[in-house]
Amino acid sequence: MKTSKIVLGLVFGLALTAQTNAQGLLDGFTPKKGDLSVTASYTSSNYEKFYAGKTKMDAVPAHNEIDQNIYSLYAKYGITNKLSVVLNAPYISAEGNGVADPFNGTTKQDGFQDISVGLKYNAYTFDFDKLNLDVITGLSVDIPTGYEANGILSLGNNTFSTNLTAGLHLQNNDGLFATFLNSYQFKGDADNTAGGADFDVPNAYYATTKIGYASSFIYVEGWLDYLASTDGVDISDATFGGNFPETKVEYTRLGATIYKNIIPELGASVGVSSVIDGRNIGKSTNFSVGLTYNLNI
């Protein structure tokens, strides 16, 4: 079964907020050898409601409301017909609309977040009469860029992460597909720029489900993400101590993406997503646009 080239360059979710990792670095579609796609995207994110532990607050502490602008560059290349490499580099600008952050004294932070690099391998394909089932495996790393990790506006945890992924991708001859991926994220310690002991960042489990339609005319998907830290403390706990990288983060996020070719080599995409439940995280809504260029080298 041929996978339509329209999906080869589709960015993995365009880009997401600093607090919630970009929607899974890896997807279910496998590019052919020599196929390269590069996506530039922009995401506007906003939230004023905030989960302190599992309690939803009507305003973000100190900042009241937070706006984020995320610019992302994503690339995918087929090393072989089964093995591909992916790269993502998001630049994030976050600004609060209230008083200064009580932990680092800022009202705005910007810079590159974690640079992510991954390998995805299509381990085996089951060929059935009218559909294919691919067994997907992957290994990726998130490389921090040295930003301030401890604060409400922080771009991320500023920690090195190694992520193992496995899952299934099912697609029929009519273009309908479903993807199920599960990852475990092994996280290292984060530097404490205040001079104390390094932060012990919790490991995390991540899962994503995508259902959609892919053809040479259009690509449409709906998706559901879930992430949960394996341990950590709640912001509302007496033991919190202001150590944001050590919090127990959990969220469920729902989204949709549409992609359409403009010309064979160039396509445009739009996306929307929202956190529908969470723990120690902002209840954000995100709107994204992107341009993807496809070529074979």
Coordinates of C-alpha atoms in Angstrom, one line a residue:
M1 CA 0.0 0.0 0.0
K2 CA 1.4 3.4 -1.0
T3 CA 1.3 6.1 1.6
S4 CA 0.3 9.4 0.0
K5 CA 3.1 11.9 -0.2
I6 CA 0.8 14.6 1.2
V7 CA 1.4 13.2 4.7
L8 CA 5.2 12.9 4.5
G9 CA 5.9 16.4 5.6
L10 CA 3.0 17.0 7.9
V11 CA 4.3 18.4 11.1
F12 CA 3.5 16.3 14.1
G13 CA 1.0 18.8 15.5
L14 CA 2.5 22.0 14.2
A15 CA 3.7 23.0 17.7
L16 CA 2.4 23.1 21.2
T17 CA 2.9 25.1 24.3
A18 CA 6.0 25.2 26.4
Q19 CA 4.3 23.4 29.3
T20 CA 3.1 20.5 27.2
N21 CA 5.6 18.9 25.0
A22 CA 5.0 19.3 21.3
Q23 CA 2.5 16.7 20.2
G24 CA 4.7 13.5 19.9
L25 CA 7.9 14.0 17.9
L26 CA 7.2 10.7 16.0
D27 CA 4.1 9.8 14.0
G28 CA 2.8 6.7 12.2
F29 CA 3.7 7.5 8.6
T30 CA 7.1 6.3 7.2
P31 CA 8.8 8.4 4.5
K32 CA 10.5 6.7 1.6
K33 CA 14.2 6.6 1.2
G34 CA 15.5 10.1 0.2
D35 CA 12.2 11.9 1.0
L36 CA 12.8 15.1 3.0
S37 CA 10.2 17.4 4.4
V38 CA 10.7 20.7 6.3
T39 CA 7.9 22.4 8.1
A40 CA 7.9 26.0 9.5
S41 CA 5.0 26.7 11.9
Y42 CA 3.6 29.3 14.2
T43 CA 1.4 28.6 17.3
S44 CA -0.5 31.1 19.4
S45 CA -1.3 29.8 22.9
N46 CA -3.2 31.4 25.7
Y47 CA -4.4 30.4 29.1
E48 CA -5.8 32.0 32.3
K49 CA -7.1 29.0 34.1
F50 CA -4.5 26.9 35.8
Y51 CA -4.4 23.5 37.5
A52 CA -2.7 23.7 41.0
G53 CA -2.5 20.0 41.7
K54 CA -5.8 18.8 40.3
T55 CA -7.7 22.0 41.4
K56 CA -8.6 24.3 38.6
M57 CA -7.9 28.0 39.4
D58 CA -9.6 30.9 37.6
A59 CA -6.3 32.8 37.2
V60 CA -2.6 31.9 36.8
P61 CA -0.7 32.7 40.0
A62 CA 1.0 36.2 39.7
H63 CA 0.6 36.5 36.0
N64 CA -3.2 36.1 35.8
E65 CA -3.0 35.2 32.1
I66 CA -0.2 33.9 29.9
D67 CA 0.3 34.4 26.2
Q68 CA 2.7 32.3 24.2
N69 CA 4.0 32.6 20.7
I70 CA 5.8 29.5 19.4
Y71 CA 7.9 29.3 16.2
S72 CA 9.0 25.8 15.2
L73 CA 11.1 24.2 12.6
Y74 CA 10.5 20.5 12.0
A75 CA 12.3 18.2 9.5
K76 CA 11.8 14.6 8.6
Y77 CA 14.1 12.5 6.3
G78 CA 13.9 8.9 5.1
I79 CA 17.2 7.2 5.6
T80 CA 15.8 4.0 4.2
N81 CA 12.3 2.8 3.4
K82 CA 11.9 1.7 7.0
L83 CA 14.2 4.1 9.0
S84 CA 13.7 7.9 9.3
V85 CA 15.2 10.7 11.3
V86 CA 13.3 13.7 12.7
L87 CA 14.3 17.0 14.1
N88 CA 12.3 19.7 15.9
A89 CA 13.5 23.1 17.2
P90 CA 10.9 25.4 18.8
Y91 CA 11.5 29.0 19.8
I92 CA 9.1 30.2 22.4
S93 CA 8.1 33.7 23.7
A94 CA 6.0 33.6 26.9
E95 CA 4.5 36.7 28.6
G96 CA 2.4 37.2 31.7
N97 CA -0.2 39.8 32.1
G98 CA 0.1 40.4 35.8
V99 CA 2.9 41.0 38.3
A100 CA 6.5 39.6 38.0
D101 CA 7.1 35.9 38.5
P102 CA 7.7 35.5 42.3
F103 CA 10.4 32.9 41.7
N104 CA 12.6 34.6 39.1
G105 CA 11.3 38.1 38.9
T106 CA 10.3 38.1 35.2
T107 CA 7.2 39.0 33.3
K108 CA 8.5 37.6 30.0
Q109 CA 10.8 34.8 28.8
D110 CA 11.8 33.8 25.3
G111 CA 14.4 31.5 23.7
F112 CA 14.8 28.1 22.1
Q113 CA 13.2 25.3 24.2
D114 CA 14.5 21.7 23.9
I115 CA 16.0 20.6 20.6
S116 CA 14.5 17.2 19.8
V117 CA 16.1 14.6 17.6
G118 CA 14.7 11.1 16.9
L119 CA 14.9 7.9 14.9
K120 CA 11.8 6.0 13.9
Y121 CA 11.9 2.4 12.6
N122 CA 9.1 0.6 10.9
A123 CA 9.9 -2.8 12.5
Y124 CA 7.4 -4.9 10.6
T125 CA 4.4 -4.5 8.2
F126 CA 1.5 -6.9 8.2
D127 CA -0.1 -6.8 4.7
F128 CA -3.8 -7.7 4.7
D129 CA -6.3 -7.7 1.9
K130 CA -7.4 -4.1 2.1
L131 CA -5.2 -2.6 4.8
N132 CA -1.7 -2.5 6.3
L133 CA -0.6 -2.7 9.9
D134 CA 2.8 -1.2 10.8
V135 CA 4.7 -1.9 14.0
I136 CA 6.5 1.4 14.9
T137 CA 9.5 1.8 17.2
G138 CA 11.5 4.9 18.0
L139 CA 14.2 6.5 20.0
S140 CA 14.5 10.2 20.6
V141 CA 16.3 12.7 22.8
D142 CA 15.4 16.2 24.0
I143 CA 18.4 18.5 24.4
P144 CA 17.9 21.5 26.6
T145 CA 19.4 24.9 25.6
G146 CA 20.1 26.3 29.1
Y147 CA 17.0 28.4 29.8
E148 CA 15.7 29.2 33.3
A149 CA 13.7 26.2 34.4
N150 CA 12.3 27.3 37.7
G151 CA 9.4 29.7 37.2
I152 CA 5.8 30.0 36.1
L153 CA 6.9 31.3 32.7
S154 CA 9.7 28.8 32.2
L155 CA 10.0 27.4 28.7
G156 CA 10.4 23.8 30.0
N157 CA 12.3 21.7 32.5
N158 CA 15.8 22.3 31.0
T159 CA 16.7 18.7 31.3
F160 CA 18.1 16.0 29.0
S161 CA 15.4 13.4 28.2
T162 CA 15.7 10.0 26.5
N163 CA 12.4 8.7 25.0
L164 CA 11.5 5.2 24.0
T165 CA 8.5 4.8 21.7
A166 CA 6.5 1.8 20.4
G167 CA 3.1 1.6 18.7
L168 CA 0.9 0.6 15.7
H169 CA -0.2 2.4 12.6
L170 CA -3.2 1.0 10.7
Q171 CA -4.2 2.3 7.2
N172 CA -6.7 1.0 4.7
N173 CA -6.8 1.3 0.9
D174 CA -9.3 4.2 1.1
G175 CA -6.9 6.4 3.2
L176 CA -8.5 6.0 6.6
F177 CA -5.9 5.5 9.3
A178 CA -5.4 5.1 13.0
T179 CA -2.2 5.5 15.0
F180 CA -1.5 4.5 18.6
L181 CA 1.9 5.4 20.1
N182 CA 3.2 5.0 23.6
S183 CA 6.4 6.5 25.0
Y184 CA 8.4 6.4 28.2
Q185 CA 10.5 9.5 28.9
F186 CA 13.7 9.1 31.1
K187 CA 14.5 12.6 32.4
G188 CA 17.8 13.8 33.9
D189 CA 18.3 16.4 36.6
A190 CA 17.8 20.1 35.8
D191 CA 20.3 22.8 36.9
N192 CA 19.3 25.0 39.7
T193 CA 20.4 28.5 38.7
A194 CA 19.7 29.8 42.2
G195 CA 22.7 27.8 43.4
G196 CA 20.9 25.0 45.3
A197 CA 20.8 21.3 44.6
D198 CA 19.8 20.2 41.1
F199 CA 16.1 19.6 40.5
D200 CA 15.0 16.0 40.3
V201 CA 12.7 16.0 37.2
P202 CA 10.2 13.1 37.2
N203 CA 10.1 10.6 34.4
A204 CA 6.9 10.5 32.4
Y205 CA 4.6 8.3 30.3
Y206 CA 3.2 9.7 27.1
A207 CA 0.5 8.2 24.8
T208 CA -1.2 9.5 21.6
T209 CA -4.0 8.3 19.5
K210 CA -4.7 9.7 16.0
I211 CA -7.6 8.9 13.7
G212 CA -7.9 10.4 10.3
Y213 CA -7.9 10.4 6.5
A214 CA -5.0 10.8 4.1
S215 CA -5.1 11.2 0.4
S216 CA -3.4 13.1 -2.4
F217 CA -6.2 15.7 -2.0
I218 CA -6.3 16.4 1.7
Y219 CA -5.1 15.1 5.1
V220 CA -7.4 15.4 8.2
E221 CA -6.7 14.0 11.7
G222 CA -8.2 14.2 15.1
W223 CA -6.0 13.3 18.0
L224 CA -5.9 12.8 21.8
D225 CA -2.7 13.1 23.9
Y226 CA -2.1 12.0 27.5
L227 CA 1.0 12.6 29.6
A228 CA 1.6 11.7 33.2
S229 CA 4.7 12.1 35.4
T230 CA 5.6 9.0 37.3
D231 CA 6.1 10.9 40.6
G232 CA 6.6 14.5 41.8
V233 CA 4.9 17.0 44.0
D234 CA 1.8 19.2 43.5
I235 CA 2.1 23.0 43.4
S236 CA -0.6 23.1 46.1
D237 CA 1.4 20.8 48.5
A238 CA 3.2 22.2 51.5
T239 CA 6.3 20.3 50.3
F240 CA 6.3 22.1 47.0
G241 CA 9.0 24.6 48.0
G242 CA 8.9 26.5 44.7
N243 CA 10.6 23.8 42.7
F244 CA 8.6 23.8 39.5
P245 CA 10.8 21.2 37.6
E246 CA 9.9 18.6 40.3
T247 CA 6.2 18.9 40.0
K248 CA 3.9 16.0 39.0
V249 CA 2.6 17.0 35.6
E250 CA -0.4 15.4 34.0
Y251 CA -2.7 16.4 31.1
T252 CA -5.2 15.2 28.5
R253 CA -5.2 17.2 25.3
L254 CA -7.6 17.1 22.3
G255 CA -6.8 18.5 18.9
A256 CA -7.3 18.4 15.1
T257 CA -5.2 19.1 12.1
I258 CA -5.9 19.7 8.4
Y259 CA -3.2 19.7 5.7
K260 CA -3.6 20.6 2.0
N261 CA -1.1 20.7 -0.8
I262 CA -0.8 24.0 -2.6
I263 CA 1.5 22.6 -5.2
P264 CA 3.0 19.1 -5.2
E265 CA 6.1 20.3 -3.3
L266 CA 4.4 22.7 -0.9
G267 CA 1.5 22.4 1.5
A268 CA -0.2 24.4 4.2
S269 CA -1.7 23.2 7.5
V270 CA -3.9 24.5 10.3
G271 CA -4.5 23.1 13.7
V272 CA -6.3 23.6 17.0
S273 CA -5.9 21.9 20.4
S274 CA -6.9 22.4 24.0
V275 CA -6.0 20.9 27.4
I276 CA -9.3 19.4 28.6
D277 CA -7.9 18.1 32.0
G278 CA -4.7 18.5 33.8
R279 CA -2.5 18.6 36.9
N280 CA 0.0 21.4 37.7
I281 CA -0.4 22.9 34.2
G282 CA -2.1 25.7 32.4
K283 CA -5.5 25.0 30.7
S284 CA -4.3 26.3 27.3
T285 CA -5.9 26.6 23.9
N286 CA -3.7 26.6 20.9
F287 CA -4.1 27.7 17.2
S288 CA -1.4 26.8 14.7
V289 CA -0.5 27.3 11.0
G290 CA 2.3 25.8 9.1
L291 CA 4.0 25.5 5.7
T292 CA 5.7 22.3 4.6
Y293 CA 8.1 21.8 1.7
N294 CA 8.7 18.3 0.3
L295 CA 11.5 17.1 -1.9
N296 CA 13.5 14.0 -2.7
I297 CA 17.3 14.1 -2.4

